[in-house]
XYZ file of C-alpha atoms in Angstrom:
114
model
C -17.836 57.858 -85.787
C -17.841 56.597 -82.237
C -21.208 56.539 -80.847
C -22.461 55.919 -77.081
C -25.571 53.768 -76.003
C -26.317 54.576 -72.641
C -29.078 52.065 -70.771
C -30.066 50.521 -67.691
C -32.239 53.269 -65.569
C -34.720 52.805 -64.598
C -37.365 53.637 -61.393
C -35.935 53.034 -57.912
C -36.856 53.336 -54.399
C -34.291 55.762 -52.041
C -31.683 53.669 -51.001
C -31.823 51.138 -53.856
C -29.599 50.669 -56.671
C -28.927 50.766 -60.182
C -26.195 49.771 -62.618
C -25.745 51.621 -66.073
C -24.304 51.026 -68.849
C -22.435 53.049 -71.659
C -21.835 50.760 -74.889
C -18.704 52.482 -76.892
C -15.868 51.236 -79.070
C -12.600 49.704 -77.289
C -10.714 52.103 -78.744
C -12.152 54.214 -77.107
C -12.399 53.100 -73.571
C -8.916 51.844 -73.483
C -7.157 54.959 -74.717
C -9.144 57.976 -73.546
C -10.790 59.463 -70.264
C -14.159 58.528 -69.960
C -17.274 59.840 -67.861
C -20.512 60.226 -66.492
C -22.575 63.204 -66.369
C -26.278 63.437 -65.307
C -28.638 66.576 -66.168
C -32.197 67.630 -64.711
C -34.546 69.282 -66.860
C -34.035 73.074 -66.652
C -30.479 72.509 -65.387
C -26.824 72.151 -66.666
C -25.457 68.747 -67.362
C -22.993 68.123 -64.439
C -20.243 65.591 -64.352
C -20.270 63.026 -61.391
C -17.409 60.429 -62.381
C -14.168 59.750 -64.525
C -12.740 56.840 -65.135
C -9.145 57.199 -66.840
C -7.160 54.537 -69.262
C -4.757 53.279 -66.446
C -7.757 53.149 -64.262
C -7.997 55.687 -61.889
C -11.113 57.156 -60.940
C -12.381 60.510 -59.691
C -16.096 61.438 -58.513
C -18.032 64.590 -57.575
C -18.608 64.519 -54.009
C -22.656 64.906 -54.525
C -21.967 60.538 -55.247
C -18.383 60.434 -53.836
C -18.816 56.793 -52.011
C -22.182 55.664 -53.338
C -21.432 55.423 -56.853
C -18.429 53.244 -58.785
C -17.525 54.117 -62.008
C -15.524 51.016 -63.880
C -15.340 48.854 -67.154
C -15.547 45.428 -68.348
C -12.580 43.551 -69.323
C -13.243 44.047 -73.371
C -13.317 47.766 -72.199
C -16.551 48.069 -74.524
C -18.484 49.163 -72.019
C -18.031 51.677 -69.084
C -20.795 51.099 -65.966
C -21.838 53.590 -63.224
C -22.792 51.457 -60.194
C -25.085 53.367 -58.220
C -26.227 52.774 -54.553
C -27.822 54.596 -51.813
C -29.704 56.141 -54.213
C -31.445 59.525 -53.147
C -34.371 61.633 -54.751
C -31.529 63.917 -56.085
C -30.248 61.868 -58.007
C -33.244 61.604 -60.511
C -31.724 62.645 -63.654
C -30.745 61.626 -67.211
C -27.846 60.171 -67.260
C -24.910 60.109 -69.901
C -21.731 59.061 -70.434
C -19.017 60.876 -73.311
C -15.255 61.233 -73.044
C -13.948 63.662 -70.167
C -12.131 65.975 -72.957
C -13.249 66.585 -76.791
C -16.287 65.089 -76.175
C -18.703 63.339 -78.577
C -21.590 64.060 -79.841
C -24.451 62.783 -76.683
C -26.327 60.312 -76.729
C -29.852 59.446 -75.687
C -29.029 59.253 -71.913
C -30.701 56.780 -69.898
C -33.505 58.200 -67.015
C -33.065 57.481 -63.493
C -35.934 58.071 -61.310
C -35.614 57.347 -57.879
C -38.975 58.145 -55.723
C -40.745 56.352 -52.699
């Protein structure tokens, strides 16, 4: 079964930046839409980006210009370029496919505090 390996959070000041990563399968990334989702304890997970096969992207307007969703050219891996980080956007972050999704991974934490 396909699995996901989220990583690179990490602790940040406001206004820094942060890329993650989501390790998958290429059969994956190349053929289905793919995104990111963040949760805070206590709260539902929440969806902030998609990225589809032919490449167009779509983002919640909570990151809408301050985040990039994209992949590499193996399309193994999806990122989630983050700037202009705020104190909001402390979460655990995830990535799965937009429809039918997965089973979750681990997530990877972002904190971002002064």
């Amino acid at each position: 079964q396909v699995q996901l390996a989220e990583s690179g959070g990490g602790l940040v000041q406001p206004g820094g930046s942060l890329r993650l990563s989501c390790a998958t399968s290429k059969s994956l990334l190349s053929r289905t839409s793919m995104g990111w989702y963040r949760q805070v304890p206590g709260k539902q997970r929440q969806w902030i980006a998609t990225l589809t096969p032919s490449g167009n992207t779509f983002y919640s307007l909570l990151v809408k210009g301050r985040f990039t969703i994209s992949k590499d050219i193996a399309q193994t891996t999806l990122f989630l370029d983050m700037s202009e980080l705020k104190v909001e956007d402390t979460a655990v972050y995830y990535c799965n496919k937009v429809e039918d999704q997965l089973p979750w991974g681990q997530g990877t934490q972002v904190i971002v505090s002064p």
